[in-house]
XYZ file of C-alpha atoms in Angstrom:
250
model
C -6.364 10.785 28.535
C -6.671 14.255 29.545
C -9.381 15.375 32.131
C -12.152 16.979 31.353
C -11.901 21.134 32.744
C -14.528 21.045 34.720
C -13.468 17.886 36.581
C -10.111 19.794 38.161
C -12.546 23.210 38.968
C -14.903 20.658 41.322
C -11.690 19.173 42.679
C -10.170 22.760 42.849
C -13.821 23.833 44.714
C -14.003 20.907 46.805
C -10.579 20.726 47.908
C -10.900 24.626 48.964
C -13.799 23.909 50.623
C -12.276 21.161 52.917
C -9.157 23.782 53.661
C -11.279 26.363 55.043
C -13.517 23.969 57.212
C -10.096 23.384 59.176
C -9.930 25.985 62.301
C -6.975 28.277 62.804
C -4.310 29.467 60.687
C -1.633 27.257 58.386
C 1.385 27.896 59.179
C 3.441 26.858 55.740
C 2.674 26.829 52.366
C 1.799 23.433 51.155
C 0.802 22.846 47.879
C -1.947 20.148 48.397
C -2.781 19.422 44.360
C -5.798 21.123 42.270
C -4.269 24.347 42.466
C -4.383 24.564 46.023
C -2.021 26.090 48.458
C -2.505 26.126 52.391
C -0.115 29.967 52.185
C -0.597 33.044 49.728
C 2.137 34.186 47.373
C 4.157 35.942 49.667
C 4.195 32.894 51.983
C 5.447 30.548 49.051
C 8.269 32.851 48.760
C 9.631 33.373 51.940
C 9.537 29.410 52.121
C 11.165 29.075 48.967
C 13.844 31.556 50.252
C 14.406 29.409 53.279
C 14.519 26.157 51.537
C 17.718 27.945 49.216
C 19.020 29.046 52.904
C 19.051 25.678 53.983
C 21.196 24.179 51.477
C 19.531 20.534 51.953
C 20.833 18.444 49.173
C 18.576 17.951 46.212
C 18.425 14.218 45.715
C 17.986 12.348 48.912
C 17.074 9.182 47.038
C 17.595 6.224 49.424
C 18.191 8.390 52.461
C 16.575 8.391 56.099
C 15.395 11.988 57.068
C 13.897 12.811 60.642
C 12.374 15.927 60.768
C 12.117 17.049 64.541
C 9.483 19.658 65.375
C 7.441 19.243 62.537
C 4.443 20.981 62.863
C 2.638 21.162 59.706
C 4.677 19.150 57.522
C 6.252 21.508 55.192
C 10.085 20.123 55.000
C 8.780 16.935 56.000
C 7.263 16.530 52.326
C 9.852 18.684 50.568
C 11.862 15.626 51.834
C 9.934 13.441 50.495
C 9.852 15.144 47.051
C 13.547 14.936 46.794
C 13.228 11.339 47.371
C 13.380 10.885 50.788
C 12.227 7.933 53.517
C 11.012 10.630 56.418
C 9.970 10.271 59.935
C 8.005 13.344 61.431
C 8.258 14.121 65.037
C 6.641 16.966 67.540
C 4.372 17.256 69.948
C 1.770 18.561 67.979
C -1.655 20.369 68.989
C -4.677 19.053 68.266
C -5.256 21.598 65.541
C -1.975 21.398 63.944
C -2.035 17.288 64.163
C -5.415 17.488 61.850
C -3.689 20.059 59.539
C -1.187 17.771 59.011
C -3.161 14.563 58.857
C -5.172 16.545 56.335
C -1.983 17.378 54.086
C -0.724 13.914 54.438
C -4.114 12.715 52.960
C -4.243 15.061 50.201
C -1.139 14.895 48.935
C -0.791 10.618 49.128
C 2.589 10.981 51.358
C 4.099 8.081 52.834
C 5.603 9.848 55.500
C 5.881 8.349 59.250
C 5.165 10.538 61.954
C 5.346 9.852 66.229
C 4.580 12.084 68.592
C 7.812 11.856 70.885
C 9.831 14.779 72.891
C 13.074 16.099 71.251
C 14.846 15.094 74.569
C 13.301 11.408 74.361
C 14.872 10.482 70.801
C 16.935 7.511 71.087
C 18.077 4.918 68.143
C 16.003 2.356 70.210
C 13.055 4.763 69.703
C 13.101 6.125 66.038
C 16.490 4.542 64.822
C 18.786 6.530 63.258
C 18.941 9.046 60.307
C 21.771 10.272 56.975
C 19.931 13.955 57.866
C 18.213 15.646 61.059
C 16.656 18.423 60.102
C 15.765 20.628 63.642
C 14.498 24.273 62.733
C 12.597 26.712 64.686
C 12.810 24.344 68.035
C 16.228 24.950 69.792
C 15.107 27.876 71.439
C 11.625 26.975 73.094
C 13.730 24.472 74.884
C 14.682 24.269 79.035
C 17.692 22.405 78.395
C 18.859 22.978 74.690
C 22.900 20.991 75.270
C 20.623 17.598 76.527
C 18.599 18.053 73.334
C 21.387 18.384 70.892
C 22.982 15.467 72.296
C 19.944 13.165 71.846
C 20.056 14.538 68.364
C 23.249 13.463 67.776
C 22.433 9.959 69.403
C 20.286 9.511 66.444
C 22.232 11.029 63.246
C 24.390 9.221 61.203
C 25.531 11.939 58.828
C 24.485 15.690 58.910
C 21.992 17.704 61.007
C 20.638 20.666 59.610
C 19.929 23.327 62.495
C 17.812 26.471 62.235
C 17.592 28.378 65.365
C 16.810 32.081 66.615
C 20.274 33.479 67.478
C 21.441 36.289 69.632
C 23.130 39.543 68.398
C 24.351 41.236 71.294
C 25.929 44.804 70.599
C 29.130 43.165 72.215
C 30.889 39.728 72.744
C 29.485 38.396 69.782
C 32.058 35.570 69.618
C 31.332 34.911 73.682
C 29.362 31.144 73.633
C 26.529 33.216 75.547
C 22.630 32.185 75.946
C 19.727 33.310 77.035
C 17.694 31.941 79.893
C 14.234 30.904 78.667
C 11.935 29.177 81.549
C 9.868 27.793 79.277
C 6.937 28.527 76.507
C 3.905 28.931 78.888
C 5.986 31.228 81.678
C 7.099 33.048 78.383
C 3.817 33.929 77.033
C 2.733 34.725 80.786
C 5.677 37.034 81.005
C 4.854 38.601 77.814
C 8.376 37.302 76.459
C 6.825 34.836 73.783
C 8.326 35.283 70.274
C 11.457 37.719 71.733
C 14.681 35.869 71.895
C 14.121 34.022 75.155
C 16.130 30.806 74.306
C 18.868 32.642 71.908
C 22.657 31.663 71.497
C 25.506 32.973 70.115
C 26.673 31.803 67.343
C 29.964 30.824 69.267
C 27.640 29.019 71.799
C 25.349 27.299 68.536
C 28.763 25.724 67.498
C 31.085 24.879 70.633
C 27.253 23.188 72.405
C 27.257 21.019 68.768
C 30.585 19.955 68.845
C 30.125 19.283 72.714
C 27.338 17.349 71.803
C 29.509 15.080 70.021
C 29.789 16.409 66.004
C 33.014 16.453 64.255
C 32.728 19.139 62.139
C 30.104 22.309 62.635
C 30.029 24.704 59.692
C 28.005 27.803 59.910
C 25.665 28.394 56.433
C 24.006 31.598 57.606
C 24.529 34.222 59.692
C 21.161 36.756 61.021
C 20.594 39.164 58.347
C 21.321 43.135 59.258
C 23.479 42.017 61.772
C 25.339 45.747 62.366
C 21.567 46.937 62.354
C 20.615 44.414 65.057
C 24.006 45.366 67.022
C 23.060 49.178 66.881
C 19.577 48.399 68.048
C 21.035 46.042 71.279
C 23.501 49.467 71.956
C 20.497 51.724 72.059
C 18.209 49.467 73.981
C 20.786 47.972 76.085
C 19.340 44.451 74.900
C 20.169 42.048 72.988
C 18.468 41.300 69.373
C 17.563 38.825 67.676
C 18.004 36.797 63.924
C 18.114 33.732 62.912
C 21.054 31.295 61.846
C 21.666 27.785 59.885
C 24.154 25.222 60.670
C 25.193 21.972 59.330
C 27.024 19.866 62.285
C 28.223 16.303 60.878
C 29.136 13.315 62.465
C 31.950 12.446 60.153
């Protein structure tokens, strides 16, 4: 039986009214049901794009995902859409823990979430997972080789790493990083959102396969990389994109 018109525009109303009694900003695009999206058109987009980037296999039917850093849930319940058992982990805010409570609610997920340190997974703590999916995270860390290694403690099959990479002008191919103290001396430096944490993609791969993965396979490289290289030469510092890799265990 169909429902009634009017039924779906008081959902639609309600639903939107909920959204915008939430404080701050979403950060993804979730599509919560009724018509309702937590990201405008443009948003939706660039997350599409990034999902394509990411070249996550589209049936993960039967298969253990951990999602490490989070935040708001978006590849968490894309995930789950494609079939997946999913465990959630950050350290969320306050304000982005109620976001995502709120999505989780709305959309009837089944997903797991803990609120555990990247550098504190262990099998004993969350088991272990056919896909890790780390993106944005790497580089807020202090010590990003003892967090790829307790990511490979807990994957079975593939990780899936997004991370902000460096483009120097030179030595591109030199496993080089940046020195990042941390987010809050970052912000208080006024170096929050630059590269602070950045590798080279040389560094990315050799830290991976240090970490203990067989076979580390590079799916995207920064985009306008001469652009970026011309920048570092003129500025005398380095730039920044972003990068995907797959690392696998077998």
């Amino acid at each position: 039986m169909a429902v009634p018109e009017h039924t779906n525009s008081t959902k639609t109303e309600a639903l939107r009214k909920e959204l915008t009694a939430l404080k701050g900003p979403w950060h993804s695009p979730i599509d919560l049901g009724h018509d309702v999206n937590t990201g405008d058109a443009l948003a939706q987009r660039r997350f599409a794009r990034r999902i394509k980037l990411m070249q996550i296999p589209e049936d993960l039917t039967g298969k253990r995902v951990l999602d490490i850093g989070a935040y708001d849930g978006f590849f968490s319940f894309e995930f789950e859409r494609r079939g997946a058992e999913v465990l959630s982990v950050d350290i969320w805010t306050d304000a982005m823990w109620e976001k995502f409570q709120f999505a989780i609610e709305k959309r009837k997920s089944q997903i797991k979430h803990k609120r555990i340190d990247v550098r504190d997974l262990t099998p004993d703590e969350v088991g272990t997972f056919d896909i890790v999916f780390c993106a944005g995270v790497l580089y807020h860390l202090r010590h990003p080789l003892l967090a790829l290694e307790a990511i490979r403690s807990v994957t079975d099959g593939l990780l899936i790493l997004e991370t902000v990479t460096l483009v120097p002008f030179t030595h591109e191919r030199f496993p080089m990083i940046g020195f990042f103290p941390g987010d809050e001396e970052a912000i208080a430096s006024g170096h929050a959102h630059k590269i602070c944490g950045a590798a080279t993609i040389s560094w990315i791969q050799a830290a991976l396969r240090s970490a203990g993965f067989n076979k580390v396979e590079c799916k995207y490289k920064p985009s306008m990389r001469w652009w970026r290289k011309l920048v570092a030469l003129a500025t005398n510092k380095p730039q920044g994109g972003r990068s995907i890799h797959h690392a696998y265990v077998k």
